[in-house]
Coordinates of C-alpha atoms in Angstrom, one line a residue:
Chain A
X1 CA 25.0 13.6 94.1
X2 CA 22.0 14.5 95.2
X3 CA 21.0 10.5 95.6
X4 CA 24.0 10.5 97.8
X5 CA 22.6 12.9 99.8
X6 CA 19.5 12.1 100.1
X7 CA 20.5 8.4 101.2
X8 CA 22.7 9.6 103.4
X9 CA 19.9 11.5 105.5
X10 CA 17.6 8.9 105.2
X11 CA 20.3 6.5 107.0
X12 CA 20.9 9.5 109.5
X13 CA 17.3 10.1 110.8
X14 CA 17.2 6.6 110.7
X15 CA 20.0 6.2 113.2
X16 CA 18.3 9.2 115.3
X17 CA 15.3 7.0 115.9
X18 CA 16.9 4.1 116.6
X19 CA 19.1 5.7 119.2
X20 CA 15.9 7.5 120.6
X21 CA 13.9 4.0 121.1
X22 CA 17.3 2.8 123.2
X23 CA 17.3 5.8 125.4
X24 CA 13.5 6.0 126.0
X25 CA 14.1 2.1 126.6
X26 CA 17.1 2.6 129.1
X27 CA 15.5 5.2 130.8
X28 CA 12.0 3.2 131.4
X29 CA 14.3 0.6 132.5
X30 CA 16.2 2.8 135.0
X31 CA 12.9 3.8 136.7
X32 CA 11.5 0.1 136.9
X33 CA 15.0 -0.8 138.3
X34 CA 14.5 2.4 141.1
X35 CA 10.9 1.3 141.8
X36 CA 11.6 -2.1 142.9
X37 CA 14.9 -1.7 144.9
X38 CA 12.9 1.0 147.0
X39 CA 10.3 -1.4 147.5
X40 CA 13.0 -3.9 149.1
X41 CA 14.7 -1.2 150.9
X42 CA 11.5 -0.2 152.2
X43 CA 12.1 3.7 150.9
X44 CA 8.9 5.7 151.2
X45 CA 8.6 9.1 152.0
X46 CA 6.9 9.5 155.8
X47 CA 9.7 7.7 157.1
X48 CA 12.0 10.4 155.2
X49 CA 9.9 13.1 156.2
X50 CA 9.3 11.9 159.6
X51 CA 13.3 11.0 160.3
X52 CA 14.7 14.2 158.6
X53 CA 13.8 16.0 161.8
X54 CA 15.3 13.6 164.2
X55 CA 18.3 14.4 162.3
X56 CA 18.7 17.9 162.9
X57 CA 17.8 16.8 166.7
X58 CA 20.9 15.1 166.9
X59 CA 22.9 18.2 165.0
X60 CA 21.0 20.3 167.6
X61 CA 22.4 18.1 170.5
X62 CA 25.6 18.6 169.5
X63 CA 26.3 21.5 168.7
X64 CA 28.4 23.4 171.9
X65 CA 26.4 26.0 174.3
X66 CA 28.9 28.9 173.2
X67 CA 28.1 32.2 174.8
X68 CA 29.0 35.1 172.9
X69 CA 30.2 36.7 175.7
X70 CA 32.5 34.4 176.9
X71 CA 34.0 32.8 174.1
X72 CA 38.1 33.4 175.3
X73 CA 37.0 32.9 178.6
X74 CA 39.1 30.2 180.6
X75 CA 38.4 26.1 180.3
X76 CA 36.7 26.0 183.6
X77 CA 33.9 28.1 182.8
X78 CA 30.8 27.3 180.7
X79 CA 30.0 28.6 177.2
X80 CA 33.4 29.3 176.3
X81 CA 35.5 27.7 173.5
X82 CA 38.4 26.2 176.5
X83 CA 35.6 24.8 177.8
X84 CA 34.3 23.4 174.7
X85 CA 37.7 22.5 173.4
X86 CA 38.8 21.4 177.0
X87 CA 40.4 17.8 175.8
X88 CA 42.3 20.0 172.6
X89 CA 45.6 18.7 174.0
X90 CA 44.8 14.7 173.3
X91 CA 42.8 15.5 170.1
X92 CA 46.0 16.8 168.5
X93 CA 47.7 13.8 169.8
X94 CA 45.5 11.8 168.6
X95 CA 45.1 13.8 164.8
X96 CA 48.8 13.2 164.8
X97 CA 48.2 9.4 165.2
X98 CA 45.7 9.6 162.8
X99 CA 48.0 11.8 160.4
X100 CA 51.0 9.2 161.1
X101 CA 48.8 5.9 160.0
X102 CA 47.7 7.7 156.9
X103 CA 51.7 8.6 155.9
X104 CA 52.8 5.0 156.8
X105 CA 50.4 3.4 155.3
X106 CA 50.4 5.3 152.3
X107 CA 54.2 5.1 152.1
X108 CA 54.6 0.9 152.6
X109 CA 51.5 0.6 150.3
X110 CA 53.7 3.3 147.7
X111 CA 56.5 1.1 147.9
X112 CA 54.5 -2.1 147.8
X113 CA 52.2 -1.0 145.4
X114 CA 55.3 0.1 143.3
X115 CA 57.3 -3.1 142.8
X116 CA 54.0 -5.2 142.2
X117 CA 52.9 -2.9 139.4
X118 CA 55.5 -3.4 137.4
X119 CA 54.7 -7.3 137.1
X120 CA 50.9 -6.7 137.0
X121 CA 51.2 -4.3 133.5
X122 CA 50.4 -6.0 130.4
X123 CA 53.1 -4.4 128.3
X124 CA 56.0 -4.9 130.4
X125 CA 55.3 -7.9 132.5
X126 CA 58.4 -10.2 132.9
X127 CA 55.6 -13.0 132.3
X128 CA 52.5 -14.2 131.6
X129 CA 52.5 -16.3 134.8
X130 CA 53.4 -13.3 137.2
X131 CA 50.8 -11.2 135.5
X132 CA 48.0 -13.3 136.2
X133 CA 48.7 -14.0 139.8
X134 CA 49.8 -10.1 140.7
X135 CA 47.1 -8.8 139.3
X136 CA 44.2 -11.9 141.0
X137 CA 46.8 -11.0 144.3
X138 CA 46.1 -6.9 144.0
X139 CA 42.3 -7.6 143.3
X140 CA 42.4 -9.0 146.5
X141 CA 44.1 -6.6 148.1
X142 CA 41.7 -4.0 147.0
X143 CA 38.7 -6.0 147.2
X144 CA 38.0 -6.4 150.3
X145 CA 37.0 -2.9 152.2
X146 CA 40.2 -2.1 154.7
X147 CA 37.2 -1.8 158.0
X148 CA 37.3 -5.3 157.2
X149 CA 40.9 -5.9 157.3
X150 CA 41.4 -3.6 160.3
X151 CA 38.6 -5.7 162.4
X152 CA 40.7 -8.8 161.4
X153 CA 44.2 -6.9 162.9
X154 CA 42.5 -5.7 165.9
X155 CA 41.6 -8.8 166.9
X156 CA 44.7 -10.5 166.3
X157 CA 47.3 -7.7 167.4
X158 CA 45.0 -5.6 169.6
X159 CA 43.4 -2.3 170.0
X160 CA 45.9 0.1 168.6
X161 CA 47.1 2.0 165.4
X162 CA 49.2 -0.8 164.6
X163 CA 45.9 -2.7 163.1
X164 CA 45.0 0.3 161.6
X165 CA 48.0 0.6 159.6
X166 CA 48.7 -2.9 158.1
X167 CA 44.9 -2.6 157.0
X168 CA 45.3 0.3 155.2
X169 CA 48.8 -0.7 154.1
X170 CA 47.4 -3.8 152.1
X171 CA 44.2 -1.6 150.9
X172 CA 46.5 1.2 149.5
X173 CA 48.4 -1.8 147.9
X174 CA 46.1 -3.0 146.0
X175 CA 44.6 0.4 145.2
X176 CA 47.8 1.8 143.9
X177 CA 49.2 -0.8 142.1
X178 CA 46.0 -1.2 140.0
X179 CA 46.2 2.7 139.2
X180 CA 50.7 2.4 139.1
X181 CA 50.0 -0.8 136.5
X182 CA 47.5 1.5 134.0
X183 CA 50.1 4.2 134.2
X184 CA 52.7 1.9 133.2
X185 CA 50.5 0.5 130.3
X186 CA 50.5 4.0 128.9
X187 CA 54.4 4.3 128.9
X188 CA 56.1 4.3 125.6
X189 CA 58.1 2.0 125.8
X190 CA 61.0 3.2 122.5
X191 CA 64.1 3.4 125.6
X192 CA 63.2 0.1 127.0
X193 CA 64.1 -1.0 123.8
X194 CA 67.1 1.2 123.3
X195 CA 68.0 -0.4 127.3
X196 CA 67.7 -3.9 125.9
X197 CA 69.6 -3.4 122.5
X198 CA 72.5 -2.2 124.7
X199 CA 72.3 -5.6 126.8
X200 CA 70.4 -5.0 129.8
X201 CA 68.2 -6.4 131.2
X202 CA 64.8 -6.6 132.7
X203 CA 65.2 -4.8 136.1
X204 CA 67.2 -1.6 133.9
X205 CA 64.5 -1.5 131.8
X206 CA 62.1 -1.0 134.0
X207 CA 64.3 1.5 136.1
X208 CA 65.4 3.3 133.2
X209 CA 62.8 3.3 130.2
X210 CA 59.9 3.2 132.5
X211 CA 60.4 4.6 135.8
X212 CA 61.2 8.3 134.5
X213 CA 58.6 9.0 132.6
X214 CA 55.9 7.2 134.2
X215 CA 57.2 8.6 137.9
X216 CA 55.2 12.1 138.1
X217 CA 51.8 10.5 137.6
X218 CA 52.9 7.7 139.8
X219 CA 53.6 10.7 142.6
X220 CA 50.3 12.2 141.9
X221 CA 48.1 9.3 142.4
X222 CA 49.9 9.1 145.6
X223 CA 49.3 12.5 147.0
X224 CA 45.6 11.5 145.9
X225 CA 45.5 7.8 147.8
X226 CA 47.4 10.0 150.9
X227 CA 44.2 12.5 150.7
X228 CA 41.6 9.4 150.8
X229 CA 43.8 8.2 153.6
X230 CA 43.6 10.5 156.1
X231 CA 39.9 10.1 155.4
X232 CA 40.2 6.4 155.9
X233 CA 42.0 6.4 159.0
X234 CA 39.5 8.4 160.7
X235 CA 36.7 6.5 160.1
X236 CA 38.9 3.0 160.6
X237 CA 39.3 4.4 164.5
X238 CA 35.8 3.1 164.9
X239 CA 36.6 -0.7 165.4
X240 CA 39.7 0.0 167.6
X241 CA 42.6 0.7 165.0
X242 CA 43.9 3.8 166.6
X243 CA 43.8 7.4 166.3
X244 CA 41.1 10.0 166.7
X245 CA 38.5 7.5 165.0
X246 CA 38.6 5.4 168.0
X247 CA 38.0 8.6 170.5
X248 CA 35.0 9.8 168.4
X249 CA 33.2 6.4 168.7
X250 CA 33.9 6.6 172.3
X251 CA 32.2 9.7 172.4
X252 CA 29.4 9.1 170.5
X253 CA 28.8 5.8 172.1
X254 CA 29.1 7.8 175.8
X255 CA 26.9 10.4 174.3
X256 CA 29.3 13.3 175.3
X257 CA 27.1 15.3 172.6
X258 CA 29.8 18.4 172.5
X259 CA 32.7 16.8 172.3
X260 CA 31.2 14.8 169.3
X261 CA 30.9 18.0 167.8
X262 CA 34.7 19.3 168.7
X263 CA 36.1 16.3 167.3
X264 CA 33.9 16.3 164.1
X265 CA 35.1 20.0 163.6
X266 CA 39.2 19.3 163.7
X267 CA 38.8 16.1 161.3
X268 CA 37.1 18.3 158.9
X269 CA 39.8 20.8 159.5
X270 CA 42.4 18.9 159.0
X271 CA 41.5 16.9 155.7
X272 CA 40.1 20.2 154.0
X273 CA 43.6 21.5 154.9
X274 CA 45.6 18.6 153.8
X275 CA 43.5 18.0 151.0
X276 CA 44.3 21.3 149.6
X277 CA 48.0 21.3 150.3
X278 CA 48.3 17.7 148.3
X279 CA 46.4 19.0 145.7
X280 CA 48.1 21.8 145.2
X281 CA 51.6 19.8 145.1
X282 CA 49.4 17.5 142.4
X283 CA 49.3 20.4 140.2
X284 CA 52.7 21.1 140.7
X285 CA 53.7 17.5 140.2
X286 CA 51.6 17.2 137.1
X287 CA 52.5 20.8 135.2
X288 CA 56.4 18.9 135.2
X289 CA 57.7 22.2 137.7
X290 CA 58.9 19.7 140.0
X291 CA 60.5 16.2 139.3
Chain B
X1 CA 88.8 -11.9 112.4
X2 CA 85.0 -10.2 113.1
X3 CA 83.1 -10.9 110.0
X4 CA 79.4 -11.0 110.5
X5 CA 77.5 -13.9 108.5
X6 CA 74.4 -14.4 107.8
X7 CA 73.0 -17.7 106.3
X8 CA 69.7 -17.4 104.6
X9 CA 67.9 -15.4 107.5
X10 CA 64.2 -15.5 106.9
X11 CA 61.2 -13.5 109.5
X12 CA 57.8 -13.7 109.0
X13 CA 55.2 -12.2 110.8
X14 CA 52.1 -14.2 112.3
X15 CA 50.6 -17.8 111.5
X16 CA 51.8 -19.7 109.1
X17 CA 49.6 -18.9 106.0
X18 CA 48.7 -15.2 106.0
X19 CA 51.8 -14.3 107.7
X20 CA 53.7 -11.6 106.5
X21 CA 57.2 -12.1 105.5
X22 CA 59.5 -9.7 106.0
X23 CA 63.2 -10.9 105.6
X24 CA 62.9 -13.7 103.0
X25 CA 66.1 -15.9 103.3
X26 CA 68.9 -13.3 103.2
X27 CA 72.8 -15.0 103.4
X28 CA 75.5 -12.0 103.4
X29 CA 78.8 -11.6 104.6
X30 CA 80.1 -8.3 106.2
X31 CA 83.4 -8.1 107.1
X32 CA 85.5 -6.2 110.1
X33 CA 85.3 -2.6 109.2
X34 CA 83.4 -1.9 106.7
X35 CA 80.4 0.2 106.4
X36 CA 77.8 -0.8 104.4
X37 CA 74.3 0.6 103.4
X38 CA 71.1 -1.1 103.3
X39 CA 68.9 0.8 101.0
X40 CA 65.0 -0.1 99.9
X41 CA 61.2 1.5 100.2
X42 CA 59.6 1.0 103.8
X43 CA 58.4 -2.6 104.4
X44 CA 61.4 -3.7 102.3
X45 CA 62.7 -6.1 105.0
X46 CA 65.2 -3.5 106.4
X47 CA 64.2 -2.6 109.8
X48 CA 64.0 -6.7 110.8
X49 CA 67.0 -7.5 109.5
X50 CA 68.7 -5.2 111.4
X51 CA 66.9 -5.9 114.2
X52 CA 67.5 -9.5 114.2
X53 CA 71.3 -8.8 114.0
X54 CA 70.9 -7.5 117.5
X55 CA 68.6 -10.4 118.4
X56 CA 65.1 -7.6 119.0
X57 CA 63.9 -10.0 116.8
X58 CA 63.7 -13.6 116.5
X59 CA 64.0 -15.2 113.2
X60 CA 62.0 -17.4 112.1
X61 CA 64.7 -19.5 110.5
X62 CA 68.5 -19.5 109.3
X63 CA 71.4 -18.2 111.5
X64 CA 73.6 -15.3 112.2
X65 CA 77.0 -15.9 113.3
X66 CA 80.0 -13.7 114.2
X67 CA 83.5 -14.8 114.2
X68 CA 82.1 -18.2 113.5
X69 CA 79.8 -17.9 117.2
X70 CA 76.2 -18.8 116.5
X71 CA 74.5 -15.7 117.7
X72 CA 71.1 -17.1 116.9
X73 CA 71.1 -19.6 119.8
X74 CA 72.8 -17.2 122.1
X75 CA 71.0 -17.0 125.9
X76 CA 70.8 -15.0 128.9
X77 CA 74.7 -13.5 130.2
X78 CA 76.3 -14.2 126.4
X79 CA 72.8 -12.7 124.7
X80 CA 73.4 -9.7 126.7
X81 CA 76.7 -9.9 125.6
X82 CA 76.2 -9.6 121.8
X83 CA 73.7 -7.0 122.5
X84 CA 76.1 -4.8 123.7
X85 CA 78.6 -5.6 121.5
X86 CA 76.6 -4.4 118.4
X87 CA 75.4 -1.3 119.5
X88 CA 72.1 0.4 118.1
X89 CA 71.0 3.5 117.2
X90 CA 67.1 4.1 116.1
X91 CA 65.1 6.5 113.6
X92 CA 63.8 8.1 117.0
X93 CA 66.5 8.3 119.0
X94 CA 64.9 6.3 121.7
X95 CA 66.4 8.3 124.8
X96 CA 65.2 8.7 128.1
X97 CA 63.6 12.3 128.1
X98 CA 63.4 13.0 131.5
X99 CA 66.6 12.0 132.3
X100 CA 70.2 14.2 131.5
X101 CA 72.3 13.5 128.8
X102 CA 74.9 12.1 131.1
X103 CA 73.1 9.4 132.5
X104 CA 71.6 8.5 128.9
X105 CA 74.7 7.9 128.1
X106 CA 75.9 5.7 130.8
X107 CA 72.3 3.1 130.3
X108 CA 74.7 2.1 127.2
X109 CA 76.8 0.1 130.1
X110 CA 73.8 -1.2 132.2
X111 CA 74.1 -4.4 131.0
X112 CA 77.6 -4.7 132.9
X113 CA 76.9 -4.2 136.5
X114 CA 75.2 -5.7 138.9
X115 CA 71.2 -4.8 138.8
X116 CA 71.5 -3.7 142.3
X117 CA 74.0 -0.9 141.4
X118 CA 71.3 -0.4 138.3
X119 CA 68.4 0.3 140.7
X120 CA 70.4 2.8 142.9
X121 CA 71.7 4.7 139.5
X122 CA 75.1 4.2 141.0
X123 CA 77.7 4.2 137.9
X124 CA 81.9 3.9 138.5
X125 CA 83.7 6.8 138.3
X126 CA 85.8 5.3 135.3
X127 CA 82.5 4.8 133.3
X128 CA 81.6 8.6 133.8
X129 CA 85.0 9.3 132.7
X130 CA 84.4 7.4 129.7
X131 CA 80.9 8.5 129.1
X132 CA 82.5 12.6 129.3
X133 CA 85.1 11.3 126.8
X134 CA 82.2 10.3 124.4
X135 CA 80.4 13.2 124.5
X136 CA 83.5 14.8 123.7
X137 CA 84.2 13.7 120.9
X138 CA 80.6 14.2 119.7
X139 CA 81.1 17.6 120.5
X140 CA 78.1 17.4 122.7
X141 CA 80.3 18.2 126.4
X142 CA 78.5 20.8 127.2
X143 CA 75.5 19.5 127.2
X144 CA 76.2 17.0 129.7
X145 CA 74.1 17.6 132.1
X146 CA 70.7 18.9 130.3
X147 CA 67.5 17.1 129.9
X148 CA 67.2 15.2 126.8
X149 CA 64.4 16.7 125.9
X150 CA 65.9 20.2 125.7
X151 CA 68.1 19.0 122.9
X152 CA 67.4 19.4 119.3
X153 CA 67.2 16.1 117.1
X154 CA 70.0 16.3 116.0
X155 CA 71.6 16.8 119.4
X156 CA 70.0 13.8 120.7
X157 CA 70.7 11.5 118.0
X158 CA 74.7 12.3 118.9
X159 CA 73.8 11.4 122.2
X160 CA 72.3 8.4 121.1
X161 CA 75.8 7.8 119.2
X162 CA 77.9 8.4 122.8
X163 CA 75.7 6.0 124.0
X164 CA 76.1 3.3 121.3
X165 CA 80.0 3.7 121.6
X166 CA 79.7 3.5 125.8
X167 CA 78.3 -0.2 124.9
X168 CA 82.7 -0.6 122.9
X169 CA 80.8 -2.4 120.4
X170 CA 82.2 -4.1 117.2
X171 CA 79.3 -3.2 115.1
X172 CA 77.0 0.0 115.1
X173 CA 73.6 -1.1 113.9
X174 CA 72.1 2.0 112.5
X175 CA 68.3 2.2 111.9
X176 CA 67.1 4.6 110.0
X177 CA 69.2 7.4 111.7
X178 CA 68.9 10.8 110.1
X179 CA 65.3 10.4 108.8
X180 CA 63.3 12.3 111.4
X181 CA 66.2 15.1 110.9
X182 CA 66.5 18.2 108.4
X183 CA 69.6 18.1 106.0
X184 CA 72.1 20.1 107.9
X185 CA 71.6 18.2 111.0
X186 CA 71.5 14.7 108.6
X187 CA 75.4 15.6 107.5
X188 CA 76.3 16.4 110.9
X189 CA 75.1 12.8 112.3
X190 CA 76.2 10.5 109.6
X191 CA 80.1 12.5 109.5
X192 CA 79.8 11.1 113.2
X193 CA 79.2 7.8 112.2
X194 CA 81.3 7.7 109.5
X195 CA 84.1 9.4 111.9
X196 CA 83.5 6.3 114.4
X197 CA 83.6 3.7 111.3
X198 CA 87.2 5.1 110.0
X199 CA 88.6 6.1 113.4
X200 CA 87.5 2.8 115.5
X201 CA 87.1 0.4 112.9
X202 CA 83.2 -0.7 114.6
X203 CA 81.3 -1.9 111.4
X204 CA 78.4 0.1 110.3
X205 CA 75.5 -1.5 108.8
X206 CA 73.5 1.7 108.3
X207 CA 69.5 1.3 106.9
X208 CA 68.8 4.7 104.5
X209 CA 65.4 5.7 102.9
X210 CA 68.1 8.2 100.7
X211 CA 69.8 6.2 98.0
X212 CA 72.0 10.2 97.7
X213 CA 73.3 9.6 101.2
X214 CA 74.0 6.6 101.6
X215 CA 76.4 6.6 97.7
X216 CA 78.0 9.1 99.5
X217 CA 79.0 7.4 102.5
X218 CA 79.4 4.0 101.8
X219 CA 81.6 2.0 100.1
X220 CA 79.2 -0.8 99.6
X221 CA 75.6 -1.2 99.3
X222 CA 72.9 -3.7 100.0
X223 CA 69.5 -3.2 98.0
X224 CA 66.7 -4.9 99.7
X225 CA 62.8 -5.7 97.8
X226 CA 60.6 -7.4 99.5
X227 CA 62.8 -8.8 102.5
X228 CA 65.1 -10.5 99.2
X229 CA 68.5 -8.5 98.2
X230 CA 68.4 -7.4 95.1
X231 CA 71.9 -5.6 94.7
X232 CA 75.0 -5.6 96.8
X233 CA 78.2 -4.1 95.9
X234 CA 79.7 -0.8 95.2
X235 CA 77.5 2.2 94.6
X236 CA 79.0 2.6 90.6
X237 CA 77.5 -0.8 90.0
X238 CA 73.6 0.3 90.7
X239 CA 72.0 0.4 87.6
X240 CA 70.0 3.0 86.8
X241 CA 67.0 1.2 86.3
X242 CA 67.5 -0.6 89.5
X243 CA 68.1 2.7 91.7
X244 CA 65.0 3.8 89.8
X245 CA 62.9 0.8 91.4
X246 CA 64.4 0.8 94.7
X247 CA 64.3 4.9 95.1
X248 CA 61.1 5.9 92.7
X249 CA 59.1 3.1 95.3
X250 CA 60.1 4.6 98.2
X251 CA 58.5 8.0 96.6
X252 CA 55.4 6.5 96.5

């Protein structure tokens, strides 16, 4: 017994030091690794500590002449928040736009997403064949950064949302039915078989033994993809694919250093606000008090 | 008319040489009717074969055939067509949780309709009907339009059952059905299924780990060892050494 014992602690702190040697090793390795890169990224710390100013210059610059006083004080006059906020009227238009491309987009890459997942999952794929391209086909989709596909849309159908929401359409796509596939690769799959023991088929199957269960995580992931894509669809403005995104580069291109900050504000507004709202549904969704 | 024949049915399991076999060439005849039980330890074979009745699994060689139709070399429409006409039941029930008894129920008919009809959850009125009827007689009416998953095991096994007999099959394949249930709940489910053997005349072929039950509720036995039978005929023709080996095993 006692051999045991002591063999078995001899092995143990044997294990400890080799595990030790690996993670001093790993974490040498990690510092080598940071040493070089910010050598090629020519990182050093008076350009940090000489830029980090110019930074808060530009905040500075920004930032609206508000004067306490006049706060409520009509758009025409100086220093108060009408006048700051005196374009409010096409920002919301514009949010709208924005909010629209992220719910269209969301919802044809939902539906999209939905119907190619269930070929792309291991487990239930009809066949081997379908797997393999799907899944190459959604890698694709997902691969390539949806500023990219938006630039491509632009040019072809314009400046307008329209770009803005078949480039986020195939992104979310391939996003989703990556994350939809995995789900489905969880699923227990004892009522397919039930489904095909009765005689049906493939497609009752699917719509049967795996859509219920799999259907409140599939909801939640795209409450979470909606919350990235109201992100997305601000920033994808920038190269002419709609919504308020286009209007801030115009700004900040024209310099007009207070609306900048006007515009900045409402985004922020209104993904912290949507952000909370979807992820309080999540919950919801996820705790099984809603279907 | 609707005798069920199989002709030295052999499975195995993986590559040729260290594959498992699990049925090893059974040949039995069950006729229009009856009810028989399959009795043996786990891993004797039992599972498969029933399995390979409803064509889950492939053999590996030898043929079923029913009212002298090949089954074994049955594809796509006519497949589908056996499937549902020997209806399953399963050890754990196998439902849909999430979704009400009702429509549990009515996935026993899914292979007849169109898939379209399937995607939209759109069933005929006469098939509700039908489905209502089954629960009925289960005694499970009132349930209708619960969860699954708020019934007891017992419950959902019946359901299970109403959703076997939506399939109007000619055999019930039965795997396994009361194991994962306590004894009251056991007597109610297999009075069911002896209740649908007598009243409809489906078949039963029933697989039992209890060698008690299933003396007492079938007329004829099959004793399986190591995918080979080693008994069939009435329950006062099982030895007592051989119900020693197939039951004091399955105790292991």
């Amino acid at each position: 017994m006692n051999n045991i014992l002591e063999n078995y602690s001899k092995n143990y702190s044997e294990q400890i030091k080799k595990r030790r040697f690996w993670n001093i090793f790993i974490v040498l390795g990690l510092f080598v690794a940071i040493l070089i890169s910010s050598s090629i990224i020519d990182l050093n710390m008076t350009r940090i500590t000489s830029g980090i100013p110019r930074l808060g210059d530009y905040i500075a610059k920004i930032l609206p002449n508000l004067d306490t006083n006049l706060l409520f004080a009509n758009s025409q006059i100086e220093g108060s928040v009408p006048y700051w906020y005196f374009n409010f009227k096409k920002y919301i238009v514009l949010l709208y736009e924005t909010f629209n491309m992220a719910v269209l987009s969301t919802l044809f890459g939902f539906v999209f997403a939905l119907l190619l997942s269930f070929f792309s999952a291991r487990n239930i794929t009809p066949n081997v064949l379908s797997f393999f391209f799907v899944k190459r086909f959604l890698e694709f989709l997902r691969g390539v950064p949806e500023i990219i596909f938006a630039i491509l849309f632009v040019w072809a159908l314009g400046v307008g949302p329209l770009a803005g929401i078949i480039a986020m359409t195939i992104h979310t796509t391939g996003a989703l039915g990556k994350l939809f596939s995995e789900v489905h690769e969880n699923a227990e799959l004892k009522s397919c078989e039930a489904i095909r023991s009765a005689g049906g088929g493939w497609v009752p199957e699917m719509r049967y033994g795996v859509l219920p269960q799999v259907l409140p995580n599939i909801i939640s992931y795209a409450l979470l993809r909606f919350e990235i894509n109201i992100r997305a669809s601000t920033v994808i403005g920038f190269v002419g694919a709609g919504g308020i995104g286009q209007e801030l580069y115009l700004v900040i291109n024209f310099n007009y250093y207070e609306e900048v900050s006007a515009i900045i504000l409402l985004i922020i507004l209104t993904v912290i606000t949507i952000d909370i709202t979807s992820g309080a549904l999540r919950q919801r969704i996820i705790k099984g008090t809603h279907d | 008319m609707g005798s069920l024949q199989l002709n030295s049915l052999i499975k195995q399991f993986g590559k040729n040489t260290d594959g498992r076999i699990a049925v090893n060439g059974i040949s039995l005849e069950v006729t229009q009717g009856e009810m028989v039980g399959i009795i043996g330890k786990s891993g004797a074979g039992k599972s498969t074969l029933l399995r390979m009745i409803n064509r889950l699994v492939e053999p590996t060689s030898g043929s079923i055939s029913f009212d002298g139709t090949d089954v074994t070399s049955l594809k796509g429409k006519a497949l589908k067509k056996w499937r549902s006409e020997c209806a399953m039941i399963f050890q754990q029930f196998h439902l849909i949780d999430r979704l009400d008894v009702l429509t549990n129920v009515l996935t026993g008919t899914l292979g007849r309709r169109y898939n379209i009809l399937n995607l939209l959850k759109i069933f005929p009125k006469e098939e509700k009907i039908n489905a209502l009827k089954a629960l009925h007689k289960l005694d499970l009416l009132g349930k209708a339009l619960q969860r699954v998953e708020t019934l007891s095991g017992g419950e959902q096994q019946r359901v299970a059952i109403a959703r076997a007999l939506m399939q109007k099959p000619k055999i019930l394949l039965a795997d396994e059905p009361i194991s994962s249930l306590d004894p009251k709940n056991s007597k109610i489910v297999m009075d069911d299924i002896k209740k649908i053997n007598n009243e409809e005349g489906i078949t039963v072929i029933c697989n039992l780990h209890s060698l008690e039950v299933a003396k007492q509720y079938s007329k004829r036995l099959i004793g399986l060892s190591e995918g080979k039978i080693v008994f069939d005929g009435p329950p006062e023709n099982l030895t007592q050494e051989l119900s020693q080996e197939l039951y004091d095993l399955e105790n292991e």
